[in-house]
Coordinates of C-alpha atoms in Angstrom, one line a residue:
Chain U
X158 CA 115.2 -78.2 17.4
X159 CA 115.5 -79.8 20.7
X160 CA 118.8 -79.6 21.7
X161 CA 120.5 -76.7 20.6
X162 CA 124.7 -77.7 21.2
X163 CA 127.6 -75.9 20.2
X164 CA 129.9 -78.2 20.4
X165 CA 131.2 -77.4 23.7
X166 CA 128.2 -76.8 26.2
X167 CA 125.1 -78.4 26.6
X168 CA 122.0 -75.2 26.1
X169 CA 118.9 -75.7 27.6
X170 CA 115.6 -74.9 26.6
X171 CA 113.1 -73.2 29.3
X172 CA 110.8 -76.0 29.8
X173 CA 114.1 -78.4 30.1
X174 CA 114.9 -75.7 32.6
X175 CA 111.7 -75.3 34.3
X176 CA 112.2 -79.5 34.7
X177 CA 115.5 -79.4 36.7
X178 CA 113.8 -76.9 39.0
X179 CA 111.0 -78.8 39.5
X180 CA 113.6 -81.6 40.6
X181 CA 114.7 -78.7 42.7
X182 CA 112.0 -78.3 44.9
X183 CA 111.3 -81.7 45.4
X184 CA 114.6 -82.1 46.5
X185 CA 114.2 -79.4 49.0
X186 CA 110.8 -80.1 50.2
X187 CA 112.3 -84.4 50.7
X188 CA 115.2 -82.8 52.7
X189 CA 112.8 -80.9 55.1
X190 CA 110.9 -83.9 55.6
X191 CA 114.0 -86.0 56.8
X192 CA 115.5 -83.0 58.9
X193 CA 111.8 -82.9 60.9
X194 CA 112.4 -86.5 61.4
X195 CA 115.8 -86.4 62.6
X196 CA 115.5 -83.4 65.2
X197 CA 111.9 -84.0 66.0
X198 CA 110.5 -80.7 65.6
X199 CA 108.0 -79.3 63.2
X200 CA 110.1 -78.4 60.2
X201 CA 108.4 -76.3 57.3
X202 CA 110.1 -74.8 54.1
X203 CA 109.2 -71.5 52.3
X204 CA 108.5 -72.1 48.4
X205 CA 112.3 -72.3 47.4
X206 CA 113.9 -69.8 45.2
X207 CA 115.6 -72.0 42.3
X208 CA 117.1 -70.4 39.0
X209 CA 120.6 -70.8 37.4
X210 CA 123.7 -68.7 38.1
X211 CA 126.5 -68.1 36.3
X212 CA 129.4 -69.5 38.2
X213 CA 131.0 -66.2 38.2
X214 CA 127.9 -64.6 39.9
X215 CA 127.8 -67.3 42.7
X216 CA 128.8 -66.0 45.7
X217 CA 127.2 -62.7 44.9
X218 CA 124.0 -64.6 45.3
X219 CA 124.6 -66.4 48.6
X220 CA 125.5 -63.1 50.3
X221 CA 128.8 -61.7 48.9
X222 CA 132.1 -63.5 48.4
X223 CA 133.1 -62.9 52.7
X224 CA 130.6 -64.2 53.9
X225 CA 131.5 -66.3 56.7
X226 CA 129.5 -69.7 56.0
X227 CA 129.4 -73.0 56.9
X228 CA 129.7 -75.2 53.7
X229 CA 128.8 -78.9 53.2
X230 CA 130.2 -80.4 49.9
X231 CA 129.2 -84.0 48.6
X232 CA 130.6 -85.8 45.0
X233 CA 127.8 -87.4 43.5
X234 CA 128.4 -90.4 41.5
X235 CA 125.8 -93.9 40.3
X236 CA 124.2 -93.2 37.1
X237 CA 125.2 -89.4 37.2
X238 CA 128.1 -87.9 37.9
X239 CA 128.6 -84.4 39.7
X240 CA 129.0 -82.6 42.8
X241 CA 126.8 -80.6 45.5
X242 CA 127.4 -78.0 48.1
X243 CA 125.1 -77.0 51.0
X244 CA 126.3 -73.6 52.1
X245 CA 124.4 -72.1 55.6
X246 CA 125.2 -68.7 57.1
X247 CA 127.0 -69.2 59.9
X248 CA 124.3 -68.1 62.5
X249 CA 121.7 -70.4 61.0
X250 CA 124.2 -73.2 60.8
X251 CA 125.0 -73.0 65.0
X252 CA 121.3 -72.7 65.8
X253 CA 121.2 -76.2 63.6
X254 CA 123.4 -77.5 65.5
X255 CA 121.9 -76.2 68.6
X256 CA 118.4 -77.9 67.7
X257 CA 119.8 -80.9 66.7
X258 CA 121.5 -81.4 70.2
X259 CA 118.9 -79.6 72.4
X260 CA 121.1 -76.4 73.5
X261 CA 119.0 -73.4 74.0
X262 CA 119.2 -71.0 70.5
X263 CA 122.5 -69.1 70.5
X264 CA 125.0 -72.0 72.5
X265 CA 127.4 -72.7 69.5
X266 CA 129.3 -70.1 68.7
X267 CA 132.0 -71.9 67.3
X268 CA 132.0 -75.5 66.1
X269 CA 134.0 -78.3 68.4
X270 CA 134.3 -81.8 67.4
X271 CA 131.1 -82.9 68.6
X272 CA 128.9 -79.6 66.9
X273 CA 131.1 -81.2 64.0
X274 CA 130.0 -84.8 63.7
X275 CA 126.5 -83.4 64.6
X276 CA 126.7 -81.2 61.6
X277 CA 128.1 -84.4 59.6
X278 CA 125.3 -86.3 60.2
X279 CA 122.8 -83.7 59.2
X280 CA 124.4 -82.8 56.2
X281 CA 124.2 -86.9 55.7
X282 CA 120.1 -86.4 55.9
X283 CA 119.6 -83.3 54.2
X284 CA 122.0 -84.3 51.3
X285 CA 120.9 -87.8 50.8
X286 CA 117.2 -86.9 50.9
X287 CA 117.7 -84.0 48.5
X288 CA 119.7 -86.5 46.0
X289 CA 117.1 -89.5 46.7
X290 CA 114.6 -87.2 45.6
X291 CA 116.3 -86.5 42.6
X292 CA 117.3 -90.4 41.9
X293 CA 113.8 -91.4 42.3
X294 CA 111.7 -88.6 39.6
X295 CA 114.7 -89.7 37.4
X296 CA 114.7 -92.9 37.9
X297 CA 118.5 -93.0 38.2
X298 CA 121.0 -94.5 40.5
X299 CA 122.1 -91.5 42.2
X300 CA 125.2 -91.9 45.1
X301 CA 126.1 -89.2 47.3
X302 CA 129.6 -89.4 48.7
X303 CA 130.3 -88.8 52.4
X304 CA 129.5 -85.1 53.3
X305 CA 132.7 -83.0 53.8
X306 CA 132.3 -79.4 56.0
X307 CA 134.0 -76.5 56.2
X308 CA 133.6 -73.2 57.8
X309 CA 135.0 -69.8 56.4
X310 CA 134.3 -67.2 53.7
X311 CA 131.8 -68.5 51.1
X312 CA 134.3 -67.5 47.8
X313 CA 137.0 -69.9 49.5
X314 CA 134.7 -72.4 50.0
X315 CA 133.7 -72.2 46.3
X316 CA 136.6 -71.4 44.3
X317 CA 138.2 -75.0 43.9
X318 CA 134.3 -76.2 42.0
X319 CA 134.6 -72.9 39.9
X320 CA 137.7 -74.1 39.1
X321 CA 136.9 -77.8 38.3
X322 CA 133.9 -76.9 36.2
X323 CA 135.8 -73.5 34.6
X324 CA 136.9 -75.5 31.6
X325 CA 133.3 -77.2 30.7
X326 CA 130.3 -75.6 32.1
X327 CA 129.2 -72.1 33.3
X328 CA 125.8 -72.2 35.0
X329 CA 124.7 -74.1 38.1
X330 CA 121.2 -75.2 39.0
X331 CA 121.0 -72.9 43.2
X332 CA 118.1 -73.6 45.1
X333 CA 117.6 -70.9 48.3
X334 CA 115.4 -71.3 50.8
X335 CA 114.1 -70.5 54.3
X336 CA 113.4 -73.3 56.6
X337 CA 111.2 -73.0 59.9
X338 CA 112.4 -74.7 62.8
X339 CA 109.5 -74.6 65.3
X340 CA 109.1 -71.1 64.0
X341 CA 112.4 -69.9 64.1
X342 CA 113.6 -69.1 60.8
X343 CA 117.1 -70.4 59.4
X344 CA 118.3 -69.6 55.6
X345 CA 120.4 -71.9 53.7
X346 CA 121.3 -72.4 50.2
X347 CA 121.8 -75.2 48.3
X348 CA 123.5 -75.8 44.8
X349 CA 124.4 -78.9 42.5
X350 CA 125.9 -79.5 39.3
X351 CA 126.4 -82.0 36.7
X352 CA 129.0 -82.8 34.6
X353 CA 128.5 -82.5 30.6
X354 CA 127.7 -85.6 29.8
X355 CA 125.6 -86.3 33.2
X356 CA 123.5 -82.9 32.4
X357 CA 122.8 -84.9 29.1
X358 CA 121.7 -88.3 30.5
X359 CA 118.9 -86.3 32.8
X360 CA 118.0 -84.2 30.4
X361 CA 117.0 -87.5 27.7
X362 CA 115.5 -89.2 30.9
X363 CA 113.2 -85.8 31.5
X364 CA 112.3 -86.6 28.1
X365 CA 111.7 -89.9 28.0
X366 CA 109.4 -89.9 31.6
X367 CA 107.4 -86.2 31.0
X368 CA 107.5 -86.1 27.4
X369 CA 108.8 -83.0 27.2
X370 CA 107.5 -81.4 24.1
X371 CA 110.5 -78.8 22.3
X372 CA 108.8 -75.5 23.1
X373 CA 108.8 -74.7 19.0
X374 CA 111.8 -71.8 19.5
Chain D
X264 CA 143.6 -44.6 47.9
X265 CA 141.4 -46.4 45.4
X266 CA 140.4 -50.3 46.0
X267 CA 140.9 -52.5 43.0
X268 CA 139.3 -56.1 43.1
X269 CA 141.2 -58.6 41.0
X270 CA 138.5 -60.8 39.4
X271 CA 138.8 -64.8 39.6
X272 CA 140.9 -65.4 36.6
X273 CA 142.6 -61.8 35.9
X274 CA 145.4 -59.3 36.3
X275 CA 145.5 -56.0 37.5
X276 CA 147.7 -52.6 37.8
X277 CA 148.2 -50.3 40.5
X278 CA 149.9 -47.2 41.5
X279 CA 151.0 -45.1 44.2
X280 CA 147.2 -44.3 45.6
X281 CA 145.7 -48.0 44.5
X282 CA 145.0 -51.0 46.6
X283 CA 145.1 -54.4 44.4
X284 CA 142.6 -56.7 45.9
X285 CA 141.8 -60.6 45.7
X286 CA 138.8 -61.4 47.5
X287 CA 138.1 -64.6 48.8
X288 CA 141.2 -67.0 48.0
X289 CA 140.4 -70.8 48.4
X290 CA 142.6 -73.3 46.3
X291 CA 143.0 -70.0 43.8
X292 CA 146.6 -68.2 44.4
X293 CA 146.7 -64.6 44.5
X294 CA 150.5 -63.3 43.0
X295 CA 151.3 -59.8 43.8
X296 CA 154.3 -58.2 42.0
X297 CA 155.9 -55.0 43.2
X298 CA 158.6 -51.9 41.9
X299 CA 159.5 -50.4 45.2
X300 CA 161.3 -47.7 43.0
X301 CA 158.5 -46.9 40.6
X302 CA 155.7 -47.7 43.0
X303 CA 153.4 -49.9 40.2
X304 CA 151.9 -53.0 42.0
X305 CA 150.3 -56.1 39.8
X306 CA 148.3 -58.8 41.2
X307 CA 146.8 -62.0 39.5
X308 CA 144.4 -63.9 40.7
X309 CA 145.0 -67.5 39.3
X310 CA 142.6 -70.3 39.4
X311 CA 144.8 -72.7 37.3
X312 CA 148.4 -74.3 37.2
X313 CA 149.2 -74.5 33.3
X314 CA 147.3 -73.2 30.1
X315 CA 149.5 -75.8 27.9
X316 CA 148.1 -78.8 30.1
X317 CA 144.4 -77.8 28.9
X318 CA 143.9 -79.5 25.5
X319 CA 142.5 -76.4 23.2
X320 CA 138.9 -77.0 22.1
X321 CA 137.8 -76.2 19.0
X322 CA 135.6 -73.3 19.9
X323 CA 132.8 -72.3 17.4
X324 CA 132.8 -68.1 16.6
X325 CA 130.1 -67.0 15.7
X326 CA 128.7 -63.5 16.8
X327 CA 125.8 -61.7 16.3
X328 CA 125.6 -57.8 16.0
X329 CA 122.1 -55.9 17.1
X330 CA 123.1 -52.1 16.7
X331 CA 121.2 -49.6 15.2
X332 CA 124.2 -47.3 14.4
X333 CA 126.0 -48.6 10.8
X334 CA 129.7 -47.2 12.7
X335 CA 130.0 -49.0 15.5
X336 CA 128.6 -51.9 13.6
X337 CA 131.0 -52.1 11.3
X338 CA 133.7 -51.2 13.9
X339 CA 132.9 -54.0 16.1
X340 CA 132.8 -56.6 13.1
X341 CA 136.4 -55.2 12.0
X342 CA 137.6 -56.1 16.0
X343 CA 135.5 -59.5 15.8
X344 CA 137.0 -60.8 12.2
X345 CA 140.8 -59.4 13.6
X346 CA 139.6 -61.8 16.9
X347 CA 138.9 -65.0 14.6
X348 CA 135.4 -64.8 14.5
X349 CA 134.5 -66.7 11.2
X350 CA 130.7 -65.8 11.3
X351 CA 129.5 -62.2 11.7
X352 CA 125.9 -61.7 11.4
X353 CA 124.2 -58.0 11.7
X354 CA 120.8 -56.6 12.5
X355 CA 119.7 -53.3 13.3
X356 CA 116.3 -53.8 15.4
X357 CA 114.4 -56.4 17.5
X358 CA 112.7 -58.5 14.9
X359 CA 115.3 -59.0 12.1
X360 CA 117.7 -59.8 15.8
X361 CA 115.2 -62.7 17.1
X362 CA 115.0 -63.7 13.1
X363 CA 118.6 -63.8 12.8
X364 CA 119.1 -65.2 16.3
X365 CA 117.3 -68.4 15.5
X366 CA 118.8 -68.9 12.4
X367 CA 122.6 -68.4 13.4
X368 CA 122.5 -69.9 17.2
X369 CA 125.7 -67.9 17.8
X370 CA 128.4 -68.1 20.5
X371 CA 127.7 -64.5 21.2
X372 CA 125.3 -62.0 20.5
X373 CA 126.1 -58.2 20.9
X374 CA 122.8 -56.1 21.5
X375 CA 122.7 -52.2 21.6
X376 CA 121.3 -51.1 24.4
X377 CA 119.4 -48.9 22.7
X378 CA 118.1 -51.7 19.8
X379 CA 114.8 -49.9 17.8
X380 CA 112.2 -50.0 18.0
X381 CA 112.3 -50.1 22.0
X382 CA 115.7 -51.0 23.8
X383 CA 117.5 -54.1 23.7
X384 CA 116.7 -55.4 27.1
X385 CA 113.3 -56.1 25.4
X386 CA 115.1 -58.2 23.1
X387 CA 117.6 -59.8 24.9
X388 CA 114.4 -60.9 27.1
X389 CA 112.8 -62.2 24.0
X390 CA 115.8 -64.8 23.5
X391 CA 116.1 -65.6 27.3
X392 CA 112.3 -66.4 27.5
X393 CA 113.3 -69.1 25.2
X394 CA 116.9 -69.6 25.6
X395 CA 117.5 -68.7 29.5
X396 CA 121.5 -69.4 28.8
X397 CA 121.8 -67.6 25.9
X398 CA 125.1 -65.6 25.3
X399 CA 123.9 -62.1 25.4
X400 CA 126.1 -59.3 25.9
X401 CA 124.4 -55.6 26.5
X402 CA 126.2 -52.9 24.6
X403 CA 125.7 -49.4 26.3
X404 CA 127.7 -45.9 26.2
X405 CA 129.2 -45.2 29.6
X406 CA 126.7 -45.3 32.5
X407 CA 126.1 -45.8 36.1
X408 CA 126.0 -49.0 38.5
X409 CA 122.6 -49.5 39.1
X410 CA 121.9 -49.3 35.1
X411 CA 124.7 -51.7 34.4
X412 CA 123.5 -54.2 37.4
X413 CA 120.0 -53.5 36.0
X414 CA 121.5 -55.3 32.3
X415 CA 123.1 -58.3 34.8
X416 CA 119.6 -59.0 36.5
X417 CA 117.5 -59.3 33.0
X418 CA 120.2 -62.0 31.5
X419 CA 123.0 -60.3 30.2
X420 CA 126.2 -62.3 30.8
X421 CA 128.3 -59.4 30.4
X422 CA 127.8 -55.8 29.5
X423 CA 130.6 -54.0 27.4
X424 CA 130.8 -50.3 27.9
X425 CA 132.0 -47.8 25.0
X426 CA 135.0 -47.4 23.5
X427 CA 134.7 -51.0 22.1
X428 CA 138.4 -51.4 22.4
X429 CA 139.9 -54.6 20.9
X430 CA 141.4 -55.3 24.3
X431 CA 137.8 -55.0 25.9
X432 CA 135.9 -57.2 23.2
X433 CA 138.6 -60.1 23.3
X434 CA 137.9 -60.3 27.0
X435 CA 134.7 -60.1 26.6
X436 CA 134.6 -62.5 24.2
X437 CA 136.7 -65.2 26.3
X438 CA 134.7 -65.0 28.9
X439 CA 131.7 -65.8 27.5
X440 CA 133.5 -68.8 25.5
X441 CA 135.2 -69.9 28.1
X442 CA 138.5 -69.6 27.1
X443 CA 140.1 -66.6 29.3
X444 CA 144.3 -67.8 29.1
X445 CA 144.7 -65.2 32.3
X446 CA 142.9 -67.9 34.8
X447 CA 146.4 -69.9 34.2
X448 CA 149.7 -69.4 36.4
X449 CA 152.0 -69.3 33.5
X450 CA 150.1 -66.9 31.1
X451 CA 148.7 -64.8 34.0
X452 CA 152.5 -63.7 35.2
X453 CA 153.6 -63.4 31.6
X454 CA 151.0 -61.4 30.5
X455 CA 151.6 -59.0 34.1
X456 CA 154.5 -58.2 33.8
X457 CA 154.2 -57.2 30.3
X458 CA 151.9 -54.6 31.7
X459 CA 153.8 -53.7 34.4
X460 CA 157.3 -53.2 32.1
X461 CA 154.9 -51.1 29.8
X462 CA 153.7 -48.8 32.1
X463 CA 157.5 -48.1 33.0
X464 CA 158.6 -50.8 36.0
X465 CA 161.7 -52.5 35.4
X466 CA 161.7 -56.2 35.3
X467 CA 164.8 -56.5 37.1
X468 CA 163.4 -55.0 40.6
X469 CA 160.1 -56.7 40.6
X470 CA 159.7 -59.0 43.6
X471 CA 157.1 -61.3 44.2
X472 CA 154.7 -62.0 47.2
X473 CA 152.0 -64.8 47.3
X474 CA 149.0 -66.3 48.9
X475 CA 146.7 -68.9 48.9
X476 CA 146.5 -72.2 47.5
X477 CA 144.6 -74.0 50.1
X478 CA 142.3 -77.1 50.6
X479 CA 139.5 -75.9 52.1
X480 CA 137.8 -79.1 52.5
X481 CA 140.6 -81.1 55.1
X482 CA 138.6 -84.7 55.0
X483 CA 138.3 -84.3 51.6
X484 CA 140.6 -87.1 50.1
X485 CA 139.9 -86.1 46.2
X486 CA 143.4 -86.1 44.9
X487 CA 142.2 -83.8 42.2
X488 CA 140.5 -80.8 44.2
X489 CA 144.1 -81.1 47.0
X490 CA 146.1 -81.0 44.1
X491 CA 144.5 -77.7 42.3
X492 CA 146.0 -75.3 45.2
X493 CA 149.4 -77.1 45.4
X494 CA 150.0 -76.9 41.8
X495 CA 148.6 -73.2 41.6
X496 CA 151.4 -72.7 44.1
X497 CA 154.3 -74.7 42.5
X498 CA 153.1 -73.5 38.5
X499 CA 153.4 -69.7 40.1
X500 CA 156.7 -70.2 42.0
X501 CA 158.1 -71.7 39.0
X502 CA 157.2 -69.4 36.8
X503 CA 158.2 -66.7 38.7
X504 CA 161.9 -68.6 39.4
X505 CA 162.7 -68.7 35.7
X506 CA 161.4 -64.8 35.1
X507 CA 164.0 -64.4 37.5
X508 CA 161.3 -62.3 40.1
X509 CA 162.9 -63.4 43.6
X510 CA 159.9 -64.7 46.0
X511 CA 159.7 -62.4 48.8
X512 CA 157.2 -64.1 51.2
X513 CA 154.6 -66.0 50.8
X514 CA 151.6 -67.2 53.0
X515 CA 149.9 -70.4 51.4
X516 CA 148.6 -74.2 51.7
X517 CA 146.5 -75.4 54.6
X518 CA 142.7 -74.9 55.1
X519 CA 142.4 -71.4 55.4
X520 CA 140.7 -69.0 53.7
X521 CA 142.4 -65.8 52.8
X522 CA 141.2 -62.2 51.2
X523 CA 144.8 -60.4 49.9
X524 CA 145.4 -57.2 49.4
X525 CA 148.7 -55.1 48.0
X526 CA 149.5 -51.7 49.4
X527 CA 150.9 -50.3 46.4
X528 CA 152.4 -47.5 48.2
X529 CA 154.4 -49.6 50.4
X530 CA 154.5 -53.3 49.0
X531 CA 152.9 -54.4 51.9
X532 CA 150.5 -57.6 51.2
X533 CA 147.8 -58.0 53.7
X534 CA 146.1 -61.2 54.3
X535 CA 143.0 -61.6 56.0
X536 CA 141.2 -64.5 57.3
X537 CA 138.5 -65.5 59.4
X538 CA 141.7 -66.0 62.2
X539 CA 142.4 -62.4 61.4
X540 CA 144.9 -59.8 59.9
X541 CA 148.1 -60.4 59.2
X542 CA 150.7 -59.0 56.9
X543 CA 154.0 -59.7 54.7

C-alpha cells in the first residue's frame, strides 16, 4: 500500500515525509549560501527544524497569531504548482535589512521604500535559491513568482492561504531556523505548500529518483 | 469579564461579563452582532463568502472507535450513524485498534485516552509513526490545559472532552473532514443568530458591526487572494441586509491587519492594529 488516498487528500507515509524534509533542508542550507553571497558576510544556518503543521496550528508555531512579522509571500508555478511564505520577526527582519545595506545593527526601525526594495531583493535570493534547490533534487521546472512583503501581525498575514488551501489540504511542510550573520543570530521561518495534484507529481518523482520503498504499514 | 476567542471559521455567544474576540483578521471578516436590550453579543469569524458556491465533495465516513468502556462506545456510534457516518468500526485496546486501523483506513479515529492496556497516546503514536497525518482524535474526561496541549503535541488533531454531545462530535468531525459550513458568510450569520434568538435576543434589535476583509499583500495582483476579503465583506453585508440586521459601522478593506473585539456590555467593537486602537 503505497498511497493511502481517501478520495479527497493526498496521505503520506513517513519516509514520503521524511523525503519532503529532506528537500527542506536543502532548501534552507541553498538559501544560506546565496544570502552569504549577496551581503558578503559569513552566513551559517543551525540544523533547521522541519515537520508538518496543521494549518490551524500555524501561527501558534511561528510565535502566536500577533506577532508583529515581516512576511514574504511567492506563487510558485513550472512543473508544480503552489505557493511559499517567508515570515521573519520583525527585529530579525530590520537587522537584515541593516546588514544588507551596511547600517550599524538596530538602524531600521521601520521599513521606508528603500529598506523595502532592499528586502525585495533578498527575499528574491533566499526564495529562489530555496525553490532552485527544490527544482533541482526533483528534477522539476520550478518558477517562483516575484516576492510580495508585508509587515503586520503573523495571523493577517496568513489567513488569505488558510483560506485558499481550507477547501483541499490541511497540513503544510514549515521549516524554522536560525541563521548566523557574522555571529549575530536572526530567526526566520519558512513554509511552502503544494497543491493536490502538485503534492502528487513530487511525491511519484521522489519515487521514481530514491526509490522509495513503501515502509510495509 | 471573560475573553472569548472566536476561532478561524466559527461563531460565538457572549453576555453581559464576556468579551467576543477575533484574533488576527487578514482577508477573514469578523461580524459582530449585538441586543443592546438583552446584552447577548455574537461574533463570527468568516473565512469565506458563500457555502453554495463550493461544490460538495463526496466525503468518505468512516470512523473508528478505541474505547474501553462498552457505554460510551455505543453512545458515540449512535451520535456517528445519526451524523451519516456509513462505517463504524470498534475496538477496545491498542492491538485490535492498530489491527483494525490498517484494515479500515478511516476518516477519523476516536481513541480513549485511557485505551488498555496502557493509554491511547501510546497508540495514537503507534499510527503516527507510520501515518504522521493520520486523523486521530484523543477522547478524555474533562481535564486541564497542559494535559490537553500534551494530546496536541503527540499528533492528535483534535481532542474531544466529555459529555460527547452530538453538537461537539459534528464539529469535531467537520473539522477533521474539512467540511465546517460555519467558515462561510451566509451559513455563519444564519446559524448566529439562531443562537442568539435561542438564548432569548430578539431578531428585530440586533445590529450589526464589522471588520476586516483586507489585502494584506498590496503588490499582490492575484485577482483571486484581492477578491477573498472583498467578497467576505459584500457575502456578509448582504446577508445581513436581507435578515433585515441594519449595519451599524464597519471598519474594513485596505492592507491592514486588525484583531476585533466586542464589549458585550456596551456594544462597543474594538479594533486593533499594528497603527493602534481604535473603536466603533
Amino acid at each position: 500500500m503505497e498511497e493511502k488516498e481517501t478520495g479527497q487528500k493526498v496521505k503520506l507515509t513517513s519516509l514520503e515525509l521524511d523525503a519532503l524534509k529532506e528537500m527542506g533542508n536543502i532548501g534552507t542550507g541553498n538559501a544560506a549560501t546565496s544570502l552569504s553571497k549577496f551581503i558578503n558576510k559569513n552566513v551559517d544556518m543551525n540544523f533547521p527544524e522541519t515537520k508538518f503543521v496543521h494549518v490551524s496550528k500555524f501561527s501558534e508555531t511561528v510565535g502566536g497569531p500577533e506577532k508583529m512579522v515581516v512576511g514574504i509571500y511567492l506563487q510558485i508555478s513550472g512543473e508544480v504548482h503552489g505557493e511559499a511564505m517567508f515570515l521573519f520577526p520583525e527585529k530579525g527582519a530590520y537587522e537584515l535589512i541593516d546588514l544588507i545595506l551596511s547600517k550599524p545593527l538596530g538602524t531600521t526601525k521601520r521599513m521606508d521604500d528603500m529598506d523595502k526594495s532592499a528586502f525585495m531583493e533578498l527575499s528574491n535570493i533566499l526564495t529562489g535559491s530555496f525553490l532552485n534547490a527544490l527544482g533541482n533534487m526533483l528534477e522539476a521546472k520550478i518558477l517562483p513568482s516575484v516576492p510580495h512583503v508585508a509587515a503586520d501581525m503573523a495571523q493577517t498575514l496568513l489567513d488569505f492561504i488558510l483560506i485558499k488551501i481550507s477547501k483541499c489540504a490541511d497540513t503544510l511542510l514549515y521549516v524554522k531556523t536560525g541563521v548566523n550573520v557574522e555571529g549575530h543570530k536572526i530567526d526566520g521561518e519558512f513554509t511552502v505548500l503544494f497543491d493536490q495534484d502538485s503534492l502528487k507529481k513530487i511525491i511519484s518523482k521522489m519515487h521514481d529518483k530514491y526509490g522509495l520503498e513503501s515502509p510495509g504499514a | 469579564m471573560t475573553d472569548i476567542v472566536v476561532d478561524m471559521g466559527s461563531v460565538a455567544l457572549g453576555y453581559e461579563h464576556d468579551n467576543l474576540i477575533s484574533v488576527g483578521l487578514g482577508s477573514c471578516v469578523g461580524v459582530a452582532l449585538y441586543d443592546p436590550e438583552k446584552k447577548i453579543g455574537g461574533m463570527a469569524h468568516i473565512m469565506l463568502p458563500n457555502s453554495k458556491e463550493i461544490p460538495s465533495q463526496q466525503i468518505e465516513r468512516k470512523a473508528l472507535i478505541a474505547e474501553k468502556d462498552s457505554k460510551i462506545r455505543s453512545s458515540l456510534k449512535n451520535t456517528l450513524a445519526h451524523l451519516g457516518f456509513a462505517s463504524i468500526t470498534e475496538t477496545e485496546e491498542k492491538e485490535g485498534t492498530l489491527a483494525k486501523y490498517k484494515e479500515t483506513s478511516p476518516s477519523i479515529a476516536f481513541i480513549s485516552a485511557f485505551l488498555p492496556p496502557t493509554n491511547g497516546v501510546d497508540t495514537a503514536k503507534a499510527i503516527l509513526s507510520k501515518e504522521p497525518n493520520a486523523p486521530i482524535v484523543i477522547m478524555s474526561p474533562p481535564t486541564d490545559r497542559t494535559t490537553i496541549s500534551y494530546y496536541s503535541q503527540e499528533g492528535a488533531k483534535e481532542v474531544m472532552i466529555s459529555p460527547f454531545t452530538e453538537e461537539r462530535v459534528r464539529s469535531v468531525s467537520e473539522f477533521i473532514l474539512g467540511i465546517n459550513q460555519l467558515k462561510f458568510a451566509d451559513k455563519a450569520i444564519q446559524v448566529l443568530v439562531e443562537l442568539m434568538v435561542n438564548r432569548g435576543a430578539d431578531k428585530r434589535r440586533l445590529v450589526a458591526k464589522i471588520a476586516g476583509g483586507a489585502h494584506m499583500f498590496p503588490t499582490l495582483m492575484d485577482e483571486e487572494v484581492i477578491n477573498i476579503g472583498n467578497r467576505n465583506i459584500n457575502i456578509s453585508k448582504k446577508n445581513l441586509k436581507e435578515m433585515g440586521i441594519p449595519l451599524e459601522a464597519e471598519e474594513t478593506g485596505a492592507s491592514i491587519g486588525r484583531t476585533v473585539t466586542l464589549e458585550v456590555a456596551t456594544g462597543k467593537l474594538r479594533i486593533k492594529t499594528k497603527d493602534g486602537i481604535k473603536e466603533l
